[in-house]
Coordinates of C-alpha atoms and ligand atoms in Angstrom, one line a residue:
M1 CA 0.0 0.0 0.0
R2 CA 2.8 2.3 0.9
S3 CA 4.7 1.6 -2.2
Q4 CA 1.6 2.1 -4.3
S5 CA 1.1 5.6 -2.9
W6 CA 4.8 6.3 -3.4
R7 CA 4.5 5.5 -7.1
H8 CA 1.5 7.8 -7.3
V9 CA 3.4 10.6 -5.6
A10 CA 6.6 10.0 -7.4
V11 CA 5.1 10.5 -10.8
A12 CA 3.7 13.8 -9.7
A13 CA 6.9 14.8 -7.9
F14 CA 9.2 14.0 -10.8
A15 CA 6.9 16.0 -13.1
L16 CA 7.2 18.9 -10.7
A17 CA 10.9 18.6 -10.4
V18 CA 11.3 18.8 -14.1
A19 CA 9.0 21.7 -14.3
G20 CA 10.8 23.4 -11.5
T21 CA 14.3 23.3 -13.0
N22 CA 13.9 26.5 -15.1
A23 CA 12.4 28.2 -12.1
Q24 CA 15.6 27.9 -10.0
T25 CA 16.4 31.5 -10.1
G26 CA 14.0 33.6 -8.2
S27 CA 10.7 31.9 -8.1
L28 CA 11.5 29.1 -5.7
T29 CA 9.8 29.4 -2.3
D30 CA 11.7 29.8 1.0
L31 CA 11.6 26.9 3.5
G32 CA 9.1 28.6 5.9
T33 CA 6.6 29.1 3.2
L34 CA 7.1 25.6 1.8
L35 CA 6.7 23.9 5.2
S36 CA 3.8 26.0 6.3
G37 CA 1.9 25.0 3.1
Q38 CA 2.2 21.2 3.8
K39 CA -0.5 19.9 6.0
N40 CA 1.3 16.6 6.6
L41 CA 4.3 18.4 8.0
T42 CA 2.8 20.6 10.7
T43 CA 4.6 18.7 13.6
F44 CA 7.9 18.9 11.9
Y45 CA 7.4 22.6 11.1
G46 CA 6.5 23.2 14.7
L47 CA 9.7 21.5 15.8
I48 CA 11.8 23.5 13.4
Q49 CA 10.4 26.6 14.8
K50 CA 11.1 25.4 18.3
Y51 CA 14.7 24.7 17.4
P52 CA 15.5 27.4 14.8
Q53 CA 19.3 27.2 15.7
I54 CA 19.4 23.9 13.7
L55 CA 18.9 25.9 10.5
L56 CA 21.7 28.3 11.3
Q57 CA 24.1 25.4 10.8
L58 CA 23.0 24.8 7.2
P59 CA 25.8 25.0 4.7
S60 CA 24.9 27.7 2.2
T61 CA 27.0 26.5 -0.7
Q62 CA 25.8 23.1 -2.2
G63 CA 22.4 23.3 -0.5
V64 CA 20.8 20.9 1.9
T65 CA 18.4 18.0 1.8
I66 CA 15.9 18.1 4.7
L67 CA 14.4 14.7 5.5
A68 CA 11.1 15.9 6.9
P69 CA 9.1 13.2 8.9
N70 CA 5.4 13.6 8.2
N71 CA 2.8 13.9 11.0
D72 CA 2.3 10.1 11.1
A73 CA 6.0 9.6 11.7
F74 CA 5.7 11.6 14.9
N75 CA 2.8 9.5 16.1
K76 CA 5.1 6.5 15.9
I77 CA 7.7 7.9 18.3
P78 CA 6.3 6.1 21.4
Y79 CA 7.2 2.8 19.7
T80 CA 10.8 3.8 18.9
E81 CA 14.1 4.4 20.6
L82 CA 13.3 8.1 20.6
N83 CA 10.5 7.8 23.0
K84 CA 12.4 8.8 26.1
A85 CA 14.0 11.9 24.5
F86 CA 10.7 13.2 23.2
S87 CA 8.6 12.4 26.3
D88 CA 11.3 14.0 28.5
N89 CA 11.6 16.9 26.0
D90 CA 15.3 16.4 26.1
Q91 CA 16.4 19.4 24.0
D92 CA 20.0 18.1 23.5
V93 CA 18.9 14.8 22.1
I94 CA 16.1 16.3 20.0
T95 CA 18.6 18.8 18.5
N96 CA 20.9 15.9 17.6
V97 CA 17.9 14.0 16.1
L98 CA 17.0 17.0 14.0
E99 CA 20.6 17.5 12.9
Y100 CA 20.6 13.9 11.7
H101 CA 17.7 14.8 9.3
L102 CA 19.8 17.4 7.5
L103 CA 21.8 16.0 4.7
E104 CA 24.7 17.6 2.9
G105 CA 23.9 18.7 -0.6
S106 CA 20.7 19.1 -2.4
R107 CA 19.7 15.6 -3.4
T108 CA 16.7 14.6 -5.5
A109 CA 15.2 11.1 -5.6
A110 CA 15.8 10.9 -9.3
E111 CA 19.6 11.0 -8.7
L112 CA 19.6 7.6 -7.1
N113 CA 20.5 4.6 -9.2
P114 CA 18.3 1.7 -8.3
G115 CA 19.9 -0.8 -6.0
D116 CA 23.0 1.3 -5.3
S117 CA 23.3 2.5 -1.7
V118 CA 24.7 5.8 -0.9
F119 CA 25.9 6.9 2.5
I120 CA 25.1 10.5 2.9
P121 CA 26.8 12.8 5.4
T122 CA 24.5 14.6 7.8
L123 CA 24.9 17.5 10.1
L124 CA 25.0 15.2 13.2
T125 CA 28.5 15.6 14.6
N126 CA 28.0 15.0 18.4
E127 CA 30.6 12.3 19.2
A128 CA 28.1 10.3 21.2
Y129 CA 26.4 9.4 17.9
S130 CA 29.0 10.4 15.4
N131 CA 32.6 9.6 16.1
V132 CA 33.3 9.7 12.4
S133 CA 34.7 12.4 10.3
G134 CA 32.4 14.5 8.1
G135 CA 29.2 13.9 10.1
Q136 CA 27.3 10.7 10.7
R137 CA 25.9 9.0 7.6
V138 CA 22.5 7.9 6.6
Q139 CA 22.1 5.1 4.1
N140 CA 19.9 5.9 1.1
V141 CA 18.8 3.3 -1.5
K142 CA 16.2 3.0 -4.2
Q143 CA 14.7 -0.4 -4.1
S144 CA 12.6 -2.3 -6.7
G145 CA 9.4 -0.5 -7.5
D146 CA 11.2 2.8 -7.1
V147 CA 10.6 2.7 -3.3
V148 CA 13.2 5.0 -1.8
V149 CA 14.4 4.0 1.7
F150 CA 16.6 5.7 4.3
V151 CA 18.3 3.5 6.8
S152 CA 19.5 5.0 10.1
G153 CA 20.8 3.6 13.4
L154 CA 20.0 0.1 14.6
G155 CA 18.8 -0.8 11.1
N156 CA 15.8 1.5 11.3
R157 CA 14.3 2.0 7.9
C158 CA 11.9 4.7 6.7
T159 CA 10.3 5.3 3.3
L160 CA 10.1 8.4 1.2
T161 CA 6.5 9.4 0.8
Q162 CA 6.8 12.7 -1.0
A163 CA 9.8 13.6 -3.1
D164 CA 11.7 16.7 -4.1
L165 CA 9.9 19.6 -2.6
K166 CA 12.2 22.4 -3.7
F167 CA 13.0 25.5 -1.8
T168 CA 15.5 28.3 -2.2
G169 CA 18.2 26.5 0.0
G170 CA 17.7 22.9 -1.3
V171 CA 15.1 20.2 -1.2
V172 CA 12.7 18.6 1.3
Q173 CA 12.1 14.9 1.2
V174 CA 9.1 13.7 3.2
I175 CA 9.6 10.4 5.1
D176 CA 7.2 8.2 7.1
S177 CA 9.3 7.7 10.3
L178 CA 12.0 9.5 12.1
L179 CA 15.7 8.6 11.6
I180 CA 17.3 7.1 14.7
P181 CA 20.8 8.4 15.4
P182 CA 23.3 5.5 15.6
S183 CA 24.0 4.1 19.1
N184 CA 27.5 3.4 20.5
L185 CA 28.9 -0.1 20.1
T186 CA 27.2 -1.8 23.1
G187 CA 24.0 -0.1 22.3
T188 CA 24.1 -1.7 18.8
L189 CA 25.4 -5.1 19.8
I190 CA 22.6 -5.8 22.3
P191 CA 19.6 -5.4 20.1
F192 CA 21.3 -7.5 17.4
N193 CA 22.0 -10.3 19.7
L194 CA 25.8 -10.0 19.2
T195 CA 26.3 -10.9 22.8
S196 CA 29.2 -13.4 22.5
F197 CA 31.2 -10.7 20.8
E198 CA 30.2 -8.2 23.5
G199 CA 31.2 -10.7 26.2
A200 CA 34.5 -11.4 24.4
L201 CA 35.2 -7.6 24.5
Y202 CA 34.7 -7.6 28.2
Q203 CA 36.7 -10.8 28.7
S204 CA 39.7 -9.3 26.8
K205 CA 39.2 -5.8 28.3
K206 CA 38.8 -4.3 24.9
L207 CA 35.3 -2.9 25.1
E208 CA 36.5 0.7 25.8
N209 CA 39.1 0.4 23.0
F210 CA 36.6 -0.7 20.4
S211 CA 33.9 1.7 21.5
T212 CA 36.0 4.8 21.3
A213 CA 38.0 4.0 18.2
A214 CA 36.8 6.7 15.8
N215 CA 36.1 6.1 12.1
S216 CA 36.0 2.3 12.4
T217 CA 34.7 -0.7 10.6
I218 CA 34.0 -3.7 12.8
F219 CA 33.3 -7.2 11.5
I220 CA 31.3 -8.9 14.2
P221 CA 30.7 -12.6 14.2
N222 CA 27.2 -13.6 15.3
N223 CA 26.6 -15.8 18.3
N224 CA 26.5 -19.0 16.2
A225 CA 30.0 -18.3 15.0
F226 CA 31.3 -18.2 18.6
Q227 CA 29.2 -21.2 19.6
N228 CA 30.6 -23.2 16.7
L229 CA 34.2 -22.7 18.0
G230 CA 33.4 -23.6 21.5
P231 CA 36.6 -24.2 23.5
A232 CA 38.8 -23.2 20.6
I233 CA 38.0 -19.6 21.5
A234 CA 36.4 -19.8 24.9
N235 CA 39.7 -21.2 26.4
M236 CA 42.0 -18.7 24.9
T237 CA 44.2 -16.5 27.0
V238 CA 43.1 -12.8 27.3
E239 CA 46.0 -11.9 25.1
A240 CA 45.2 -14.4 22.4
L241 CA 41.5 -13.5 22.4
G242 CA 42.4 -9.8 22.2
S243 CA 44.5 -10.5 19.2
V244 CA 41.7 -12.3 17.5
L245 CA 39.3 -9.5 18.3
D246 CA 41.7 -6.9 17.0
Y247 CA 41.7 -8.7 13.7
H248 CA 38.0 -7.8 13.3
L249 CA 38.6 -4.0 13.7
L250 CA 39.6 -1.7 10.9
P251 CA 40.7 1.5 12.7
G252 CA 40.5 4.8 10.9
Q253 CA 38.7 3.3 7.9
V254 CA 34.9 3.5 7.7
A255 CA 34.2 0.9 5.0
Y256 CA 30.5 0.7 4.1
S257 CA 29.3 -2.1 1.9
T258 CA 30.0 0.0 -1.1
D259 CA 33.7 0.1 -0.2
L260 CA 34.0 -3.6 0.2
T261 CA 34.9 -4.2 -3.4
N262 CA 36.2 -7.6 -4.7
G263 CA 39.8 -8.3 -3.8
T264 CA 40.3 -5.3 -1.5
K265 CA 42.6 -5.8 1.4
F266 CA 42.1 -3.9 4.7
S267 CA 44.6 -3.6 7.5
T268 CA 43.3 -4.5 10.9
Q269 CA 44.2 -3.3 14.4
Q270 CA 45.9 -6.7 14.9
G271 CA 48.3 -5.9 12.1
G272 CA 47.3 -8.4 9.5
N273 CA 45.1 -7.8 6.5
V274 CA 41.6 -9.1 5.7
T275 CA 40.6 -9.7 2.1
I276 CA 37.2 -9.1 0.6
L277 CA 35.9 -11.7 -1.9
H278 CA 32.7 -11.5 -4.0
S279 CA 31.1 -14.6 -5.2
G280 CA 27.6 -14.7 -6.7
N281 CA 25.4 -12.6 -4.4
N282 CA 27.7 -13.2 -1.4
V283 CA 30.4 -11.0 0.0
Y284 CA 33.1 -12.6 2.2
V285 CA 35.7 -11.2 4.4
N286 CA 38.4 -14.0 4.3
S287 CA 36.2 -17.0 4.5
A288 CA 33.4 -15.5 6.6
A289 CA 30.2 -14.4 4.8
I290 CA 28.8 -11.0 5.5
I291 CA 25.2 -11.8 6.6
Q292 CA 24.2 -8.3 7.6
A293 CA 26.0 -5.3 6.2
D294 CA 26.0 -1.6 7.2
L295 CA 24.7 -1.4 10.7
L296 CA 25.6 2.2 11.4
C297 CA 27.0 2.8 14.8
A298 CA 28.4 5.9 16.5
N299 CA 32.0 5.2 15.7
G300 CA 31.5 3.8 12.2
V301 CA 29.9 0.8 10.7
I302 CA 29.4 -2.9 11.7
H303 CA 29.1 -5.8 9.3
V304 CA 27.8 -9.0 10.9
I305 CA 29.6 -12.2 9.7
D306 CA 29.0 -15.9 10.2
N307 CA 32.4 -17.0 11.2
V308 CA 35.1 -15.8 13.6
L309 CA 38.2 -14.5 11.6
N310 CA 41.6 -16.0 12.5
P311 CA 44.6 -13.8 12.2
Q312 CA 46.7 -16.9 11.9
G313 CA 45.0 -17.8 8.7
P314 CA 44.6 -14.6 6.6
G315 CA 44.5 -16.7 3.4
A316 CA 41.3 -18.5 4.4
Q317 CA 39.0 -18.7 1.4
P318 CA 35.3 -19.5 1.4
N319 CA 33.7 -22.4 -0.5
P320 CA 30.8 -20.4 -2.1
A321 CA 29.0 -23.7 -2.8
I322 CA 28.2 -24.2 0.8
A323 CA 26.0 -22.0 3.0
Q324 CA 27.9 -22.2 6.3
Q325 CA 31.7 -22.0 6.0
G326 CA 33.8 -24.2 8.2
A327 CA 35.4 -22.8 11.3
V328 CA 39.0 -21.6 10.8
F329 CA 40.4 -22.5 14.2
A330 CA 41.9 -25.8 15.1
S331 CA 40.0 -28.0 17.5
A332 CA 36.8 -26.1 17.1
S333 CA 33.8 -27.9 18.5
S334 CA 30.3 -26.6 19.3
Y335 CA 29.3 -25.5 22.7
S336 CA 25.7 -25.7 23.6
T337 CA 25.9 -22.3 25.2
L338 CA 27.2 -18.9 24.2
P339 CA 30.9 -18.3 24.9
F340 CA 31.8 -15.2 27.0
T341 CA 28.3 -14.0 27.7
T342 CA 28.8 -14.5 31.4
A343 CA 31.6 -11.9 31.2
I344 CA 29.0 -9.2 30.5
P345 CA 28.4 -7.3 33.7
C346 CA 24.9 -7.1 35.0
T347 CA 24.0 -3.4 34.9
S348 CA 20.7 -1.5 34.9
S349 CA 18.5 -4.3 33.6
C350 CA 19.7 -7.3 35.5
P351 CA 17.8 -10.5 35.0
V352 CA 15.8 -11.4 38.1
T353 CA 15.9 -15.0 37.2
S354 CA 18.5 -16.5 35.0
S355 CA 16.4 -18.0 32.3
S356 CA 19.5 -19.0 30.3
V357 CA 19.6 -19.6 26.6
T358 CA 16.5 -21.2 25.3
S359 CA 16.4 -20.6 21.6
G360 CA 19.5 -20.7 19.5
S361 CA 21.3 -23.4 21.5
G362 CA 18.8 -26.1 20.7
S363 CA 20.0 -26.9 17.3
V364 CA 23.7 -27.1 18.2
T365 CA 24.6 -30.7 18.8
G366 CA 27.6 -32.7 19.7
G367 CA 30.9 -31.1 20.6
A368 CA 33.0 -31.2 23.7
G369 CA 31.0 -28.5 25.2
T370 CA 30.1 -29.2 28.8
K371 CA 30.7 -25.6 29.8
T372 CA 27.6 -24.1 31.1
T373 CA 26.9 -20.5 31.1
S374 CA 23.7 -19.1 32.6
G375 CA 22.0 -15.9 31.9
A376 CA 23.2 -15.7 28.4
G377 CA 20.8 -13.8 26.2
S378 CA 18.7 -12.8 29.1
K379 CA 20.3 -9.4 29.4
S380 CA 17.6 -7.2 28.0
S381 CA 18.0 -4.6 25.4
S382 CA 18.4 -1.0 26.5
V383 CA 16.0 -0.1 23.7
K384 CA 12.7 0.7 25.4
T385 CA 9.4 0.7 23.7
S386 CA 6.2 1.9 25.2
S387 CA 2.7 1.7 23.9
S388 CA 1.4 3.9 26.6
K389 CA -1.3 6.2 25.4
A390 CA -0.4 8.7 28.1
M391 CA 3.1 8.8 26.8
A392 CA 1.8 9.4 23.3
A393 CA -0.3 12.2 24.5
A394 CA 2.6 13.8 26.4
M395 CA 4.7 13.5 23.3
A396 CA 2.0 15.1 21.2
R397 CA 1.8 18.0 23.6
E398 CA 5.6 18.5 23.3
T399 CA 5.8 18.3 19.6
G400 CA 2.4 19.3 18.5
F401 CA 1.8 22.2 16.2
H402 CA 0.1 24.4 18.7
A403 CA 1.7 27.9 18.9
A404 CA 0.8 30.2 16.1
G405 CA 2.5 32.9 18.1
L406 CA 5.8 31.0 18.2
M407 CA 5.6 30.5 14.5
V408 CA 5.4 34.2 13.9
A409 CA 8.1 35.0 16.5
L410 CA 10.6 32.5 15.0
G411 CA 9.5 32.8 11.4
G412 CA 12.5 35.1 10.8
A413 CA 15.0 32.3 11.3
V414 CA 13.1 30.0 9.1
M415 CA 12.8 32.6 6.4
M416 CA 16.6 33.1 6.3
I417 CA 16.9 29.9 4.2
Ligands
NAG501 C1 -0.8 13.1 4.1 O1 -1.4 12.4 5.3 C2 -2.6 11.6 4.9 C3 -3.1 11.1 6.3 O2 -2.1 10.5 7.0 C4 -2.2 10.5 4.0 O3 -3.3 9.8 3.6 C5 -1.6 11.1 2.7 O4 -1.1 10.1 1.9 C6 -0.4 12.0 3.1 N1 0.1 12.7 1.9 C7 1.3 12.7 1.6 C8 1.7 13.4 0.3 O5 2.2 12.1 2.2
NAG502 C1 38.2 10.4 12.8 O1 37.0 11.0 13.3 C2 37.2 12.3 14.0 C3 35.8 12.8 14.3 O2 35.2 11.9 15.2 C4 37.9 13.2 13.1 O3 38.2 14.4 13.8 C5 39.3 12.6 12.7 O4 39.9 13.5 11.8 C6 39.0 11.3 12.0 N1 40.3 10.7 11.7 C7 40.6 10.2 10.5 C8 41.9 9.5 10.4 O5 39.8 10.2 9.6
NAG503 C1 27.0 3.5 25.3 O1 25.8 4.3 25.5 C2 25.1 4.0 26.7 C3 23.8 4.7 26.7 O2 23.6 5.4 25.6 C4 26.0 4.4 27.9 O3 25.3 4.0 29.1 C5 27.3 3.6 27.8 O4 28.1 4.0 28.8 C6 28.0 3.8 26.5 N1 29.1 3.0 26.4 C7 30.3 3.4 26.1 C8 31.4 2.4 26.1 O5 30.6 4.6 25.9
NAG504 C1 17.5 -11.9 19.1 O1 17.2 -13.1 19.7 C2 15.8 -13.2 20.0 C3 15.6 -14.5 20.8 O2 16.3 -15.5 20.1 C4 15.0 -13.1 18.8 O3 13.6 -13.1 19.2 C5 15.2 -11.8 18.1 O4 14.5 -11.7 16.9 C6 16.7 -11.6 17.8 N1 17.0 -10.3 17.2 C7 17.7 -10.1 16.2 C8 17.9 -8.7 15.7 O5 18.2 -11.1 15.5
NAG505 C1 35.9 9.4 19.8 O1 37.2 8.9 19.3 C2 38.3 9.4 19.9 C3 39.5 9.0 19.2 O2 39.5 7.6 19.0 C4 38.2 8.9 21.4 O3 39.3 9.4 22.1 C5 36.9 9.4 22.0 O4 36.8 8.9 23.3 C6 35.8 8.9 21.2 N1 34.5 9.5 21.7 C7 33.5 8.7 22.1 C8 32.3 9.4 22.7 O5 33.5 7.5 22.1
NAG506 C1 43.2 0.5 21.0 O1 44.3 -0.3 21.2 C2 45.3 -0.2 20.2 C3 46.5 -1.2 20.6 O2 46.0 -2.5 20.7 C4 45.9 1.2 20.1 O3 46.8 1.2 19.1 C5 44.7 2.1 19.8 O4 45.2 3.4 19.8 C6 43.6 2.0 20.9 N1 42.5 2.8 20.4 C7 41.8 3.5 21.3 C8 40.7 4.3 20.7 O5 42.0 3.6 22.5
NAG507 C1 38.3 -25.4 28.4 O1 38.2 -24.9 29.7 C2 37.3 -25.6 30.5 C3 37.2 -24.8 31.8 O2 36.9 -23.5 31.6 C4 37.7 -27.0 30.7 O3 36.7 -27.7 31.4 C5 37.9 -27.6 29.4 O4 38.5 -28.9 29.5 C6 38.8 -26.8 28.5 N1 38.8 -27.4 27.2 C7 39.9 -27.5 26.4 C8 39.7 -28.2 25.1 O5 41.0 -27.2 26.8
NAG508 C1 48.5 -5.8 3.6 O1 48.1 -5.5 2.2 C2 49.0 -4.4 1.7 C3 48.5 -4.2 0.3 O2 47.1 -3.8 0.3 C4 50.4 -4.9 1.7 O3 51.2 -3.8 1.2 C5 50.8 -5.3 3.1 O4 52.1 -5.8 3.1 C6 49.9 -6.3 3.7 N1 50.2 -6.5 5.1 C7 50.4 -7.7 5.6 C8 50.7 -7.8 7.0 O5 50.2 -8.7 4.9
NAG509 C1 36.4 -11.6 -7.4 O1 37.8 -11.7 -7.7 C2 38.2 -13.1 -7.8 C3 39.7 -13.1 -8.1 O2 40.3 -12.3 -7.1 C4 37.5 -13.7 -9.0 O3 37.8 -15.1 -9.0 C5 36.0 -13.6 -8.8 O4 35.3 -14.1 -9.9 C6 35.6 -12.2 -8.5 N1 34.2 -12.1 -8.2 C7 33.3 -11.4 -8.9 C8 31.9 -11.5 -8.4 O5 33.6 -10.8 -9.9

């Protein structure tokens, strides 16, 4: 249904964009006039008026693209990671969220090549969400059926609903959900169940090092990958484990999927190189398949892989004919439980009862694993959702378009664009 309405809108919008090109000098409207004329953008317009300082940061040269969430998008906030910030009216976080919706350069939907992701720099530079040079990125891709999608932190996707509303300073693109600023490393590992890796970082005392490494790419093996190694990794010394983990970090190189071209070698924090190989539709790093690419995180990008990489075997090559590559560590044998998860300290959301791993371990059979860990997987995500109607109402009060006086008072800042 959404893609149908997009197709509808797109045809009209593209027609408009073409018609608008010879009107670029003079007759384009300013942002304030544009936003005030859009009845689906009243909440966003109200927010922009409440935080006019956002617009003062806009680069004047190549223009800007404003991803404007429609009114429906704001109604979804209670179900997202942004709920707390908006219900607490946390001005700092809301400012950062708005900055993340401002993209460098004036970008029209028609510029996208179908299927090719682009990673667009935004005005979000707060280190807590963006320890990368040039501003945190948002992924933009045109999928089949001309559905244009933006992907933000924690894999959140939103869809373009109205394209290419031009104004004097650039272009507004209307989206159906808010973008979520990327979380730091632990905030990203937990919701994606990458808990063995998280535990291994604690075990090897490298969590701080990995979390604060600016401009990084991290290849993160999923829990199965650690489980499949069992004692081959669980029994390593802290130093050996640290070296293995270091082989998964590319410091000072943010390599999005588009940078992982066939045959490229990347140098790791461990010192050795990893090599990218493309085969069919799969992309491998050494012999590990990338099973989820481009999870944006505060200090760069994460690619989830299905095998732990071994710095002692940098020449490991996949067998593309098989789905799950063999482990590349000697004496690997499956554990029934997740290595290292007991190393994760119990913090704010400690499990009351240790319910242990229920799913995930069931299918793993055999192996020398008699090691038992409890509590694995029961550490709950810090991502909170709430369906409370009261919360929604409070949020609507905060963000609602309610102050005509404010609009007039702050109109000047908006009109500057
Ligand atoms: C505006 O909002 C209405 C109601 O949510 C929706 O039906 C309509 O498609 C929206 N229009 C655009 C252009 O997004
Ligand atoms: C890494 O990111 C920081 C911003 O967080 C930037 O100041 C620095 O120049 C970047 N370093 C490299 C090598 O790109
Ligand atoms: C990651 O973010 C969470 C909350 O946003 C914070 O509590 C935690 O200390 C951060 N971790 C690091 C290593 O900075
Ligand atoms: C994490 O694991 C839980 C329980 O196995 C599962 O319900 C959830 O979908 C997983 N999340 C992701 C992002 O894989
Ligand atoms: C950002 O990166 C720098 C350089 O690696 C580091 O010193 C700093 O602690 C990082 N900031 C955060 C918030 O992680
Ligand atoms: C992480 O540790 C390595 C040494 O293993 C060091 O070279 C690097 O500077 C550290 N990075 C940070 C951000 O502390
Ligand atoms: C691994 O360590 C556990 C104790 O943590 C021990 O019981 C087991 O025998 C060790 N396995 C190997 C293969 O060394
Ligand atoms: C890593 O690859 C580069 C070429 O990309 C090469 O010059 C370098 O010697 C390699 N390093 C190691 C440790 O193999
Ligand atoms: C990637 O490069 C290798 C040689 O290094 C080649 O055998 C392979 O066919 C290439 N893959 C693709 C998809 O082109």
